[in-house]
Short mmCIF file of C-alpha atoms in Angstrom, two decimals:
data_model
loop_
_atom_site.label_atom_id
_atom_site.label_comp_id
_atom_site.label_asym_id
_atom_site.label_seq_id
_atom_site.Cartn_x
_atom_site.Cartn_y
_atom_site.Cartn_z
CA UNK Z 20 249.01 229.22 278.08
CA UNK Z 21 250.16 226.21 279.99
CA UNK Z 22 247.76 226.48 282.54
CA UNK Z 23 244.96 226.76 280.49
CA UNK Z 24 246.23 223.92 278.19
CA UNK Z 25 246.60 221.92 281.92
CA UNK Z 26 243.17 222.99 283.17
CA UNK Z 27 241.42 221.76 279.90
CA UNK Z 28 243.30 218.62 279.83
CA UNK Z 29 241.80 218.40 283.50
CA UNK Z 30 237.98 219.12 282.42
CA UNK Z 31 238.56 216.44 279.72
CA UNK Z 32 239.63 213.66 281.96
CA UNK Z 33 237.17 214.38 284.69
CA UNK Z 34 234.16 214.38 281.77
CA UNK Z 35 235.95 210.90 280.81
CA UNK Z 36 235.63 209.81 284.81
CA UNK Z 37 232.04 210.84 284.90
CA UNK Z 38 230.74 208.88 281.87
CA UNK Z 39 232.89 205.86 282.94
CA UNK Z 40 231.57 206.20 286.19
CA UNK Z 41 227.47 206.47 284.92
CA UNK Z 42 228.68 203.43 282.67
CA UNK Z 43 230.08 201.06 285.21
CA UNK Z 44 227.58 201.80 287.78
CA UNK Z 45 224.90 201.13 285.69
CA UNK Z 46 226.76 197.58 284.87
CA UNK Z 47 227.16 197.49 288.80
CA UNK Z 48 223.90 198.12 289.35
CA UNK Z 49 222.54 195.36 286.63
CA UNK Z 50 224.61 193.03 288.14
CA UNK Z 51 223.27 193.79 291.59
CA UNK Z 52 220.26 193.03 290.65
CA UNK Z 53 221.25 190.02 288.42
CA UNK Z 54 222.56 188.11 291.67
CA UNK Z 55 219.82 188.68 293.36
CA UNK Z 56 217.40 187.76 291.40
CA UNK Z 57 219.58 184.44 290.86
CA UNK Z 58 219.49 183.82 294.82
CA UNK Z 59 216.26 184.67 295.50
CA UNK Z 60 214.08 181.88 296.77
CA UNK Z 61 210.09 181.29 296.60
CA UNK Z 62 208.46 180.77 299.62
CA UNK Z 63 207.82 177.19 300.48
CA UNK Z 64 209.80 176.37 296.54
CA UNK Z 65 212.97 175.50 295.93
CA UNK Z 66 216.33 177.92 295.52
CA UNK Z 67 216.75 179.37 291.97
CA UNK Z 68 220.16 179.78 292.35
CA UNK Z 69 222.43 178.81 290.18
CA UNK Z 70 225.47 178.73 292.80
CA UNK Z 71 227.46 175.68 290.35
CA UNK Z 72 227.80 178.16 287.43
CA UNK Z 73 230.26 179.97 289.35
CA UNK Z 74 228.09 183.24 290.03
CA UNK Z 75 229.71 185.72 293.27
CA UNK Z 76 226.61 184.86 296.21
CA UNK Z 77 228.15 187.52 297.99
CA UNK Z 78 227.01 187.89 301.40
CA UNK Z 79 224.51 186.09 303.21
CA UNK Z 80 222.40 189.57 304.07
CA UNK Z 81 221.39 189.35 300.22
CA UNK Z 82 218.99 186.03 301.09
CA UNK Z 83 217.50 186.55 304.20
CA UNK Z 84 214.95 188.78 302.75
CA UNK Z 85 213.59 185.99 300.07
CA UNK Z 86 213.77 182.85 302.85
CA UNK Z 87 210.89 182.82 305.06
CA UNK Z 88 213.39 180.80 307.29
CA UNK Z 89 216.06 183.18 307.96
CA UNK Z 90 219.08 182.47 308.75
CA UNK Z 91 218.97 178.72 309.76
CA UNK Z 92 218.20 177.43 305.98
CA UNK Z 93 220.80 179.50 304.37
CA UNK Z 94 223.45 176.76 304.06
CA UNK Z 95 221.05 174.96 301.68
CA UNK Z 96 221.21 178.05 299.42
CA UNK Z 97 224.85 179.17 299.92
CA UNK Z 98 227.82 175.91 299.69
CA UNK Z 99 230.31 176.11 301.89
CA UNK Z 100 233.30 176.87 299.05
CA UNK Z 101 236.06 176.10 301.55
CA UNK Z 102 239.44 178.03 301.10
CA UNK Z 103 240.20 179.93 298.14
CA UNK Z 104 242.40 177.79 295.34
CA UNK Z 105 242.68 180.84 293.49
CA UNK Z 106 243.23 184.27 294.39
CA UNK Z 107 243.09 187.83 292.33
CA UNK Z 108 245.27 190.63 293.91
CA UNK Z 109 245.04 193.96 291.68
CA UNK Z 110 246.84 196.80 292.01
CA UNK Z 111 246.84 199.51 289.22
CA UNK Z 112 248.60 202.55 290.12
CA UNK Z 113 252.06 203.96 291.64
CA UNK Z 114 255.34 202.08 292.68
CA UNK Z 115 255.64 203.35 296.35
CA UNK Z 116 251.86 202.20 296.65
CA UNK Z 117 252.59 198.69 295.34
CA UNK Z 118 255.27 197.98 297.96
CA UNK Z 119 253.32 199.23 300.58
CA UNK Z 120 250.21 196.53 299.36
CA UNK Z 121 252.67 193.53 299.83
CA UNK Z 122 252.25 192.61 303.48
CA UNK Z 123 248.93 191.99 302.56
CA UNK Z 124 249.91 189.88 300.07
CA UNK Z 125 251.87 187.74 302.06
CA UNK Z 126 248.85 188.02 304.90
CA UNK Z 127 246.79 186.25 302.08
CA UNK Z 128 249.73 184.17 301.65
CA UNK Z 129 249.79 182.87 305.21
CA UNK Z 130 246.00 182.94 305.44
CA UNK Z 131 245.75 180.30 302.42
CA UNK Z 132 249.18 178.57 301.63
CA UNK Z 133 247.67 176.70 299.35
CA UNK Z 134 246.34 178.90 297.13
CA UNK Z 135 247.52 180.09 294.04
CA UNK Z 136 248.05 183.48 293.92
CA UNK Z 137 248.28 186.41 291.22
CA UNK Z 138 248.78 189.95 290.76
CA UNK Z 139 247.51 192.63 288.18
CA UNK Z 140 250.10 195.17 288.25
CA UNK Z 141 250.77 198.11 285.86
CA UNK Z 142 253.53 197.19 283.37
CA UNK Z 143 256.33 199.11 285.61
CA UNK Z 144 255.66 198.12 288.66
CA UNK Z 145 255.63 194.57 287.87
CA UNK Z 146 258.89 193.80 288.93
CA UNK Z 147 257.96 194.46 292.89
CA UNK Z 148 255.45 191.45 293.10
CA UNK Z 149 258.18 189.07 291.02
CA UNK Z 150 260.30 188.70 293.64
CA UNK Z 151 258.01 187.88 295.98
CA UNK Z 152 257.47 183.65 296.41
CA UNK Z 153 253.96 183.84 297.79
CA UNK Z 154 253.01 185.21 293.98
CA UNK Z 155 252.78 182.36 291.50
CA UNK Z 156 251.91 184.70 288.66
CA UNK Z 157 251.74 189.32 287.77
CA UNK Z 158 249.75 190.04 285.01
CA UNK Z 159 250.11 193.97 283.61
CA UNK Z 160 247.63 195.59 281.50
CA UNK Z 161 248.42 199.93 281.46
CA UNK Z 162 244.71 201.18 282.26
CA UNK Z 163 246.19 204.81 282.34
CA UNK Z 164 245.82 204.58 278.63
CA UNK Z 165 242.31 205.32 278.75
CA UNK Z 166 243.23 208.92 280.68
CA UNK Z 167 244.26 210.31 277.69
CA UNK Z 168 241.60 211.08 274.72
CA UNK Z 169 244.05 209.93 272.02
CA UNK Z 170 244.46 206.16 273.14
CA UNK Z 171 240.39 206.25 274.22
CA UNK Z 172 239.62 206.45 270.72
CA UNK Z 173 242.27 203.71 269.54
CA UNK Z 174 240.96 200.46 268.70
CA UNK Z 175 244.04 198.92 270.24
CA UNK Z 176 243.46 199.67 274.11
CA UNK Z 177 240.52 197.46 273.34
CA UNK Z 178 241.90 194.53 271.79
CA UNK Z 179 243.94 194.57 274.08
CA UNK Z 180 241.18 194.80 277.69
CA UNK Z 181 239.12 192.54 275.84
CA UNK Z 182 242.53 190.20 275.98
CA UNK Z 183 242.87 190.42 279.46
CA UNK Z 184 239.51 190.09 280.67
CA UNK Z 185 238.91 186.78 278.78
CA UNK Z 186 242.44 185.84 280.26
CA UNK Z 187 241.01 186.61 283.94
CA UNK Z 188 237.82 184.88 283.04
CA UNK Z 189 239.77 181.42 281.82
CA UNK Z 190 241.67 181.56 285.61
CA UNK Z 191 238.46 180.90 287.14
CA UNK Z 192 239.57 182.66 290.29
CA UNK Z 193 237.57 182.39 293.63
CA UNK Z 194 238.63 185.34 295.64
CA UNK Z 195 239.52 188.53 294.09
CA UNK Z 196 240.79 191.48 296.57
CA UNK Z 197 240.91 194.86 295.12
CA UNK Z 198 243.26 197.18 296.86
CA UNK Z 199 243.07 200.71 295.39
CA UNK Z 200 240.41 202.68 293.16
CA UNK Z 201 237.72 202.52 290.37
CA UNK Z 202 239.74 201.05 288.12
CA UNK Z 203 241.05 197.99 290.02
CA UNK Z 204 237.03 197.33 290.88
CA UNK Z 205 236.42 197.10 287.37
CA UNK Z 206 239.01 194.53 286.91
CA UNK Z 207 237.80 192.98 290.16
CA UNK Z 208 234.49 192.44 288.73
CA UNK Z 209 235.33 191.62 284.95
CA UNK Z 210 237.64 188.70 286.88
CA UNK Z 211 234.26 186.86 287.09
CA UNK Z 212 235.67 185.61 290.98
CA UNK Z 213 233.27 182.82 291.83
CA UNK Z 214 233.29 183.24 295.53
CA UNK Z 215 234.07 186.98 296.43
CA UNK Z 216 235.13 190.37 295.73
CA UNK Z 217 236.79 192.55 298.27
CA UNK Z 218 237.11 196.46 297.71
CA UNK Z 219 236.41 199.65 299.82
CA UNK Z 220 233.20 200.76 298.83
CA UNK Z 221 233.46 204.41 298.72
CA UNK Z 222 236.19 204.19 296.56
CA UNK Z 223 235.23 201.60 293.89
CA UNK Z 224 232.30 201.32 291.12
CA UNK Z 225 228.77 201.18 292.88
CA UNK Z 226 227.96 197.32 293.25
CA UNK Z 227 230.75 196.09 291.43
CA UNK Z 228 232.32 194.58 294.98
CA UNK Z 229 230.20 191.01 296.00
CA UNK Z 230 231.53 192.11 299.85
CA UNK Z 231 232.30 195.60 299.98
CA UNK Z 232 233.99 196.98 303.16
CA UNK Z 233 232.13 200.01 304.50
CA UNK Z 234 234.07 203.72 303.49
CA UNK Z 235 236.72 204.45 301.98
CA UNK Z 236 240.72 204.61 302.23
CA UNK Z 237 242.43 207.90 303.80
CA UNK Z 238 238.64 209.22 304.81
CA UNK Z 239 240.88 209.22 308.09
CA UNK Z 240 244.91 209.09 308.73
CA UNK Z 241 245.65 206.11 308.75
CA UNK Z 242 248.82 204.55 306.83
CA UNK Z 243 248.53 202.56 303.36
CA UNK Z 244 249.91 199.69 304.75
CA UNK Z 245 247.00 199.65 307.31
CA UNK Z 246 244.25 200.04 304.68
CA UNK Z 247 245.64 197.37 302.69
CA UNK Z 248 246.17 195.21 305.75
CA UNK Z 249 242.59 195.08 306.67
CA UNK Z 250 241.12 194.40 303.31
CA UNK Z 251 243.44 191.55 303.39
CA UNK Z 252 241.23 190.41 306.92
CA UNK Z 253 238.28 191.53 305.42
CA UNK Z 254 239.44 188.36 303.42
CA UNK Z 255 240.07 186.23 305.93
CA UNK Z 256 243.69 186.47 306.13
CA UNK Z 257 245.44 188.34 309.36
CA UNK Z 258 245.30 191.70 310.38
CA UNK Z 259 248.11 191.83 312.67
CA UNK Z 260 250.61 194.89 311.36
CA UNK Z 261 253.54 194.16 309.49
CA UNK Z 262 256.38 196.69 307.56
CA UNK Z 263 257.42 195.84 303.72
CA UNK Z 264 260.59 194.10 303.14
CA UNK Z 265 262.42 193.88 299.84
CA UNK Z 266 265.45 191.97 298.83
CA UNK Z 267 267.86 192.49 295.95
CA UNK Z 268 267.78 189.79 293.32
CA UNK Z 269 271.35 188.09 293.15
CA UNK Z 270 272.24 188.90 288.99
CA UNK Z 271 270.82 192.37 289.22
CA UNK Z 272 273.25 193.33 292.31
CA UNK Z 273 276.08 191.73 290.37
CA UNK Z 274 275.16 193.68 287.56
CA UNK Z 275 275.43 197.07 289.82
CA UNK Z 276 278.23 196.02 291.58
CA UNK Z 277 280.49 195.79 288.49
CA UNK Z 278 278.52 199.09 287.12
CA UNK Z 279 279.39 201.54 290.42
CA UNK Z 280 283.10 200.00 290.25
CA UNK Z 281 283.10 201.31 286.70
CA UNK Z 282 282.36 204.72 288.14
CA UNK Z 283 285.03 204.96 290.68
CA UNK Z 284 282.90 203.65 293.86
CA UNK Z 285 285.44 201.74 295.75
CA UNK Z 286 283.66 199.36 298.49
CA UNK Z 287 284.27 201.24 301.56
CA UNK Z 288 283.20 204.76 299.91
CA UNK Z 289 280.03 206.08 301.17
CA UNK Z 290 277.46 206.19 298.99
CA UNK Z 291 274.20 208.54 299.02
CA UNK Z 292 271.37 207.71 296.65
CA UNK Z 293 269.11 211.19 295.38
CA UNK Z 294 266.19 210.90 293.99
CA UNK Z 295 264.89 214.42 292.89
CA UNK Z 296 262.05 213.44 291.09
CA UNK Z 297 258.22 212.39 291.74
CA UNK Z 298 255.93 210.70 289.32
CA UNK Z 299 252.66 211.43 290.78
CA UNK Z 300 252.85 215.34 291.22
CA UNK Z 301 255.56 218.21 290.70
CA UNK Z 302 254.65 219.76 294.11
CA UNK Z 303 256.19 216.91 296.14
CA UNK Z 304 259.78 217.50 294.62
CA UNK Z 305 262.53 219.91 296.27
CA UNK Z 306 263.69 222.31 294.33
CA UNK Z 307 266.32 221.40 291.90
CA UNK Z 308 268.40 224.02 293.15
CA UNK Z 309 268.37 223.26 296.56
CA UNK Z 310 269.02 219.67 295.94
CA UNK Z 311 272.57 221.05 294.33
CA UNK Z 312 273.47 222.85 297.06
CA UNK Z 313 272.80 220.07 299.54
CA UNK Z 314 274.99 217.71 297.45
CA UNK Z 315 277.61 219.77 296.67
CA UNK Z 316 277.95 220.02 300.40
CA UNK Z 317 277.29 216.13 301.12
CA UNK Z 318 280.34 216.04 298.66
CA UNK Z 319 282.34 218.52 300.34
CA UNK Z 320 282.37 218.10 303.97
CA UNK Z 321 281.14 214.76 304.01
CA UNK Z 322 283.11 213.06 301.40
CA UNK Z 323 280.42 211.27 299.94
CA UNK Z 324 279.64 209.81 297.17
CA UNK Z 325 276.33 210.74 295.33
CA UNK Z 326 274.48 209.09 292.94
CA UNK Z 327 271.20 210.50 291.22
CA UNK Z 328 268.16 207.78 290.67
CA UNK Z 329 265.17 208.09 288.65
CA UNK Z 330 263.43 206.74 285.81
CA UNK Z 331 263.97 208.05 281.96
CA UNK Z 332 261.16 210.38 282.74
CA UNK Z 333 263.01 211.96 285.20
CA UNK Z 334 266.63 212.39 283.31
CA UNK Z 335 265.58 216.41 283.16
CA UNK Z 336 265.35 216.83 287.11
CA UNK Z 337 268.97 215.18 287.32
CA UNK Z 338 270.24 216.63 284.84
CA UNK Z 339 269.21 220.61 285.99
CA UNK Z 340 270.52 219.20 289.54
CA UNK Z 341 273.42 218.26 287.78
CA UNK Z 342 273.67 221.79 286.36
CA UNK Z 343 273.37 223.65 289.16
CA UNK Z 344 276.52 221.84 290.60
CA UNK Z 345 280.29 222.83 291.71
CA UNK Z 346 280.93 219.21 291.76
CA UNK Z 347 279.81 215.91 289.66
CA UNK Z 348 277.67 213.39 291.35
CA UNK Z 349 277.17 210.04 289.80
CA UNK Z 350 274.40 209.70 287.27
CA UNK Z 351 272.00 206.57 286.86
CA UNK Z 352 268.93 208.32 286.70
CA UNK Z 353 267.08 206.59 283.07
CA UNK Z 354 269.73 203.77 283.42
CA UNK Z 355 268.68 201.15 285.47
CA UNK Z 356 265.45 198.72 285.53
CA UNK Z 357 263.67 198.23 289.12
CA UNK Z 358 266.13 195.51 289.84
CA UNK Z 359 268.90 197.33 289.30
CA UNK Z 360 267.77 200.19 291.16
CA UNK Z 361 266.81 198.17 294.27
CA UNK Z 362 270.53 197.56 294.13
CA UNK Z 363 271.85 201.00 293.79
CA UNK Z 364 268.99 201.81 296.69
CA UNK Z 365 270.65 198.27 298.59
CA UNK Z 366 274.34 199.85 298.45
CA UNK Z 367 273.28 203.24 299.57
CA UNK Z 368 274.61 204.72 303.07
CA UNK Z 369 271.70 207.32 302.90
CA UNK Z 370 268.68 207.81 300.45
CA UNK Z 371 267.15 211.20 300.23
CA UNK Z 372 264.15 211.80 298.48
CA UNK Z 373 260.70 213.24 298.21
CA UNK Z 374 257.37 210.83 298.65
CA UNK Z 375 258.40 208.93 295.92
CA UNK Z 376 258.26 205.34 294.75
CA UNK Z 377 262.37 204.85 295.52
CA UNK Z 378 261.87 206.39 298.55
CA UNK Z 379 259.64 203.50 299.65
CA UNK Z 380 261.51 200.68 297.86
CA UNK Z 381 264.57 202.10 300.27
CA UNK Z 382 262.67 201.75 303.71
CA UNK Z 383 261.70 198.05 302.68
CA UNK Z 384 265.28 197.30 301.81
CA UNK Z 385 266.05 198.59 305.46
CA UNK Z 386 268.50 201.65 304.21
CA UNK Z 387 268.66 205.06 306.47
CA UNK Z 388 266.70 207.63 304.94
CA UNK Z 389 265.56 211.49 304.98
CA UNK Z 390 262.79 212.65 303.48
CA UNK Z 391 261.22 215.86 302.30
CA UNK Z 392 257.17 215.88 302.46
CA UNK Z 393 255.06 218.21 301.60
CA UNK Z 394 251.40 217.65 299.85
CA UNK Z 395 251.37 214.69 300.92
CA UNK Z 396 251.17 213.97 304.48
CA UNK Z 397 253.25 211.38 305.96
CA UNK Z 398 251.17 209.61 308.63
CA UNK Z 399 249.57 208.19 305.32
CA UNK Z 400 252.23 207.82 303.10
CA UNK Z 401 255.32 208.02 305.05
CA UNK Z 402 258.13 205.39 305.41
CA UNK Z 403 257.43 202.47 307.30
CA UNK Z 404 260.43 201.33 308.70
CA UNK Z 405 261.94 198.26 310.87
CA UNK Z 406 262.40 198.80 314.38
CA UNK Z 407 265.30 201.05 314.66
CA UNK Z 408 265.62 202.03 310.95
CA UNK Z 409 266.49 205.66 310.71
CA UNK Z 410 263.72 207.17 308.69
CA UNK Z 411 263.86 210.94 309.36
CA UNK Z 412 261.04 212.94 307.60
CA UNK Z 413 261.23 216.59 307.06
CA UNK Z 414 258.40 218.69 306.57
CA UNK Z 415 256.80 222.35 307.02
CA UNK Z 416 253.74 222.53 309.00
CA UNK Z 417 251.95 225.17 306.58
CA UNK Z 418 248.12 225.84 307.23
CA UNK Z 419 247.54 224.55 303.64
CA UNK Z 420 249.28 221.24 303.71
CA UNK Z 421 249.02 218.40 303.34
CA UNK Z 422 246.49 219.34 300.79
CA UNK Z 423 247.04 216.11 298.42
CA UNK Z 424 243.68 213.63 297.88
CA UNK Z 425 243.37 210.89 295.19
CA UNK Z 426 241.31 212.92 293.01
CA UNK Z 427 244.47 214.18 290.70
CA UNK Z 428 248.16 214.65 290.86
CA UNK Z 429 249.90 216.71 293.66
CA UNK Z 430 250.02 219.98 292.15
CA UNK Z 431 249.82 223.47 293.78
CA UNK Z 432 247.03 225.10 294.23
CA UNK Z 433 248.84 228.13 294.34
CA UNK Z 434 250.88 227.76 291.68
CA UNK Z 435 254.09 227.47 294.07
CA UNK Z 436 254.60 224.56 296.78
CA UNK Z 437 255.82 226.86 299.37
CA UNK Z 438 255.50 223.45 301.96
CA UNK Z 439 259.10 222.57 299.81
CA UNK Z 440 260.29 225.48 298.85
CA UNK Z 441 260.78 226.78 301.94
CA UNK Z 442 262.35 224.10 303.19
CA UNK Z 443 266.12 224.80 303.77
CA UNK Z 444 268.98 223.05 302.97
CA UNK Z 445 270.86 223.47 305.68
CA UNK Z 446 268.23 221.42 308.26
CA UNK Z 447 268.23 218.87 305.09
CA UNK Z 448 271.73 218.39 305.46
CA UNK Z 449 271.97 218.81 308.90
CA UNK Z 450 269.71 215.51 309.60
CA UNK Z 451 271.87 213.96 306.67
CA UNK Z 452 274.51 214.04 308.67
CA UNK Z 453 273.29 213.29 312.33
CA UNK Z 454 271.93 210.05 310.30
CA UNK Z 455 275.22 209.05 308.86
CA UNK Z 456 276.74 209.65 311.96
CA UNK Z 457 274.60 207.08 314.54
CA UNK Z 458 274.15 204.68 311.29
CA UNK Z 459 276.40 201.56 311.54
#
């Protein structure tokens, strides 16, 4: 019954994609045309162009068929705009994705100083971007609401897209990068940017992007920070690689200190950070079961300390971990805001964890970690770590994984992830330890 119930949730959101998708390409394809005809200049006439209204001229290519002069007279058609003032960044989906975009951010950043620049983030992922300087502004708007055929039909997920596009439109921005999927070039090209609009163009809207860059993400193995990275020089801004870095704001880790002294965590206890759960996808978590066992012996022979981390969504995983257990690990897992858990994450010895969002926010904070892949395959969306960061990856070479793509969640094919469930808990705790052991 399940499945069915999950396979017919699945034919409804994919019908959903494909009338979106006839919709926006259509709009794509009428503004395509709109543009062109609004650059398009008469032989031996003047330009029609209305370039001061603030209309995307996109590249130069889209001229040089309408100017009997080629290239040479182009600058009279197409002002030099200079360096952005204001730039668009959006980013619409998971947490481990979003800290992976910000070098590029900051490659903007250092590209144009002087530019103003803001994020659209989804609502819980917004706190990422916050801390960062180089963002002046994160605007969230939850676009998953249109995935599900209740809140399509609810006048409210209008009122409130109409909101934010009329807010992007009022911002006036000149360069708008989008760095992952359909949705983000929709909001790329509702933003109304006056100079560009930056997206892979296999993986957005048809014609929605003023300067697409040719394919699409992960069409070959290369990691997320790379893709991101060289949209950001598609922009302008440096290519030149760089790992994510995240710092702890000052109340929040007061606010965890005092919290893991309540517990019993004295400041020279070590401390291992769990996180058994994964939003995007049940086959990229362990086993609940085999997490227990691996605790109850981090506990035992190791001493440690354990705490469990997750969102509320996530309680049930650590609580059936919890379960399963001889011994009692900490709990935080539905307690904590992003903040706070980039501090529990910041006092961690160890974090262990599937490809997960946490798991990500760890590497950038520079903490030792194991992890358990699966689906997903790391030379993508692995840890990126500083230069002699332990960041020990664990994974099963199956025939049929990875077998994750960005067309749905991580789930088995086969019913059971055999890429995680066969892997044992004894070579989990094994590189545990040989991690704790060479680890300052």
């Amino acid at each position: 019954m399940m499945g069915l119930k999950r396979r017919s949730k699945r034919m409804i959101l994919h019908a959903i994609q494909a009338v979106l998708f006839v919709i926006f390409s259509g709009v794509g394809i009428g503004a395509r045309l709109l543009r062109r005809s609004q650059t398009f200049v008469h032989r031996g006439g003047s330009p029609k162009a209305v370039l001061r209204r603030g209309i995307p001229c996109g590249c130069p290519w889209r001229l040089r068929r309408g100017h009997p002069q080629g290239v040479a007279d182009l600058r009279q058609v197409v002002p030099d705009h200079g360096d952005p003032t204001r730039i668009l960044v959006i980013r619409l989906d998971l947490l481990g994705d979003l800290v992976n975009s910000m070098p590029a951010v900051e490659a903007l950043h250092e590209r144009f100083p002087e530019a103003r620049i803001t994020m659209l983030t989804l609502p819980h992922t917004a706190a990422i971007p916050r801390q960062f300087p180089c963002v002046a502004e994160v605007l969230t708007l939850d676009t998953n609401r249109i995935r599900s055929p209740r809140n399509l039909l609810r006048a409210a997920t209008y009122r409130d897209f109409a909101a934010m596009a009329l807010r992007l439109r009022r911002e006036h921005f000149d360069l708008c990068v989008s760095l992952h999927g359909q949705m983000a070039s929709l909001w790329a090209f509702v933003s109304g940017a006056r100079q560009r609009t930056i997206g892979y163009a296999g993986e957005g809207y048809p014609f929605l992007f003023t300067d697409p860059v040719p394919g699409r993400r992960f069409d070959r193995p290369r990691h997320e920070v790379r893709w991101d990275l060289d949209l950001a020089a598609a922009a302008g801004a440096s290519g030149a690689h760089r790992t994510p870095t995240l710092i702890v704001p000052a109340a929040a880790a007061a606010r965890m200190a005092a919290r893991l002294t309540e517990l019993g965590v004295r400041e020279g206890d070590m401390l291992i950070g769990i996180h058994g759960g994964a939003v995007n996808g049940s086959a990229k978590r362990w086993p609940p079961m085999h997490w227990a066992a691996l605790v109850d012996r981090l506990i035992e022979e190791l001493g440690a300390r354990v705490v469990l981390t997750g969102s509320a969504g996530e309680l049930a995983i650590s609580e059936d971990i919890r379960r399963r257990m001889r011994r009692q690990p900490l709990v935080l897992t539905g307690a904590t805001d992003i903040d706070e858990l980039l501090a529990v994450l910041a006092r961690c010895d160890l974090v262990m964890s599937g490809d997960s969002g946490p798991l990500h926010m760890a590497v950038a904070l520079g903490r030792p970690t194991v992890s358990l892949y699966g689906p997903t395959n790391p030379r993508i969306y692995g840890p990126t770590p500083q230069v002699g960061q332990p960041a020990v990856v664990i994974r099963r070479g199956l025939r049929c994984s990875p077998c994750y793509n960005l067309l749905a969640p991580a789930e088995c094919p086969h019913g059971q992830p055999a890429c995680m469930i066969d892997i044992p808990v004894r070579e989990v705790f094994a590189a545990a330890k040989a991690v704790l052991e060479r680890a300052p």
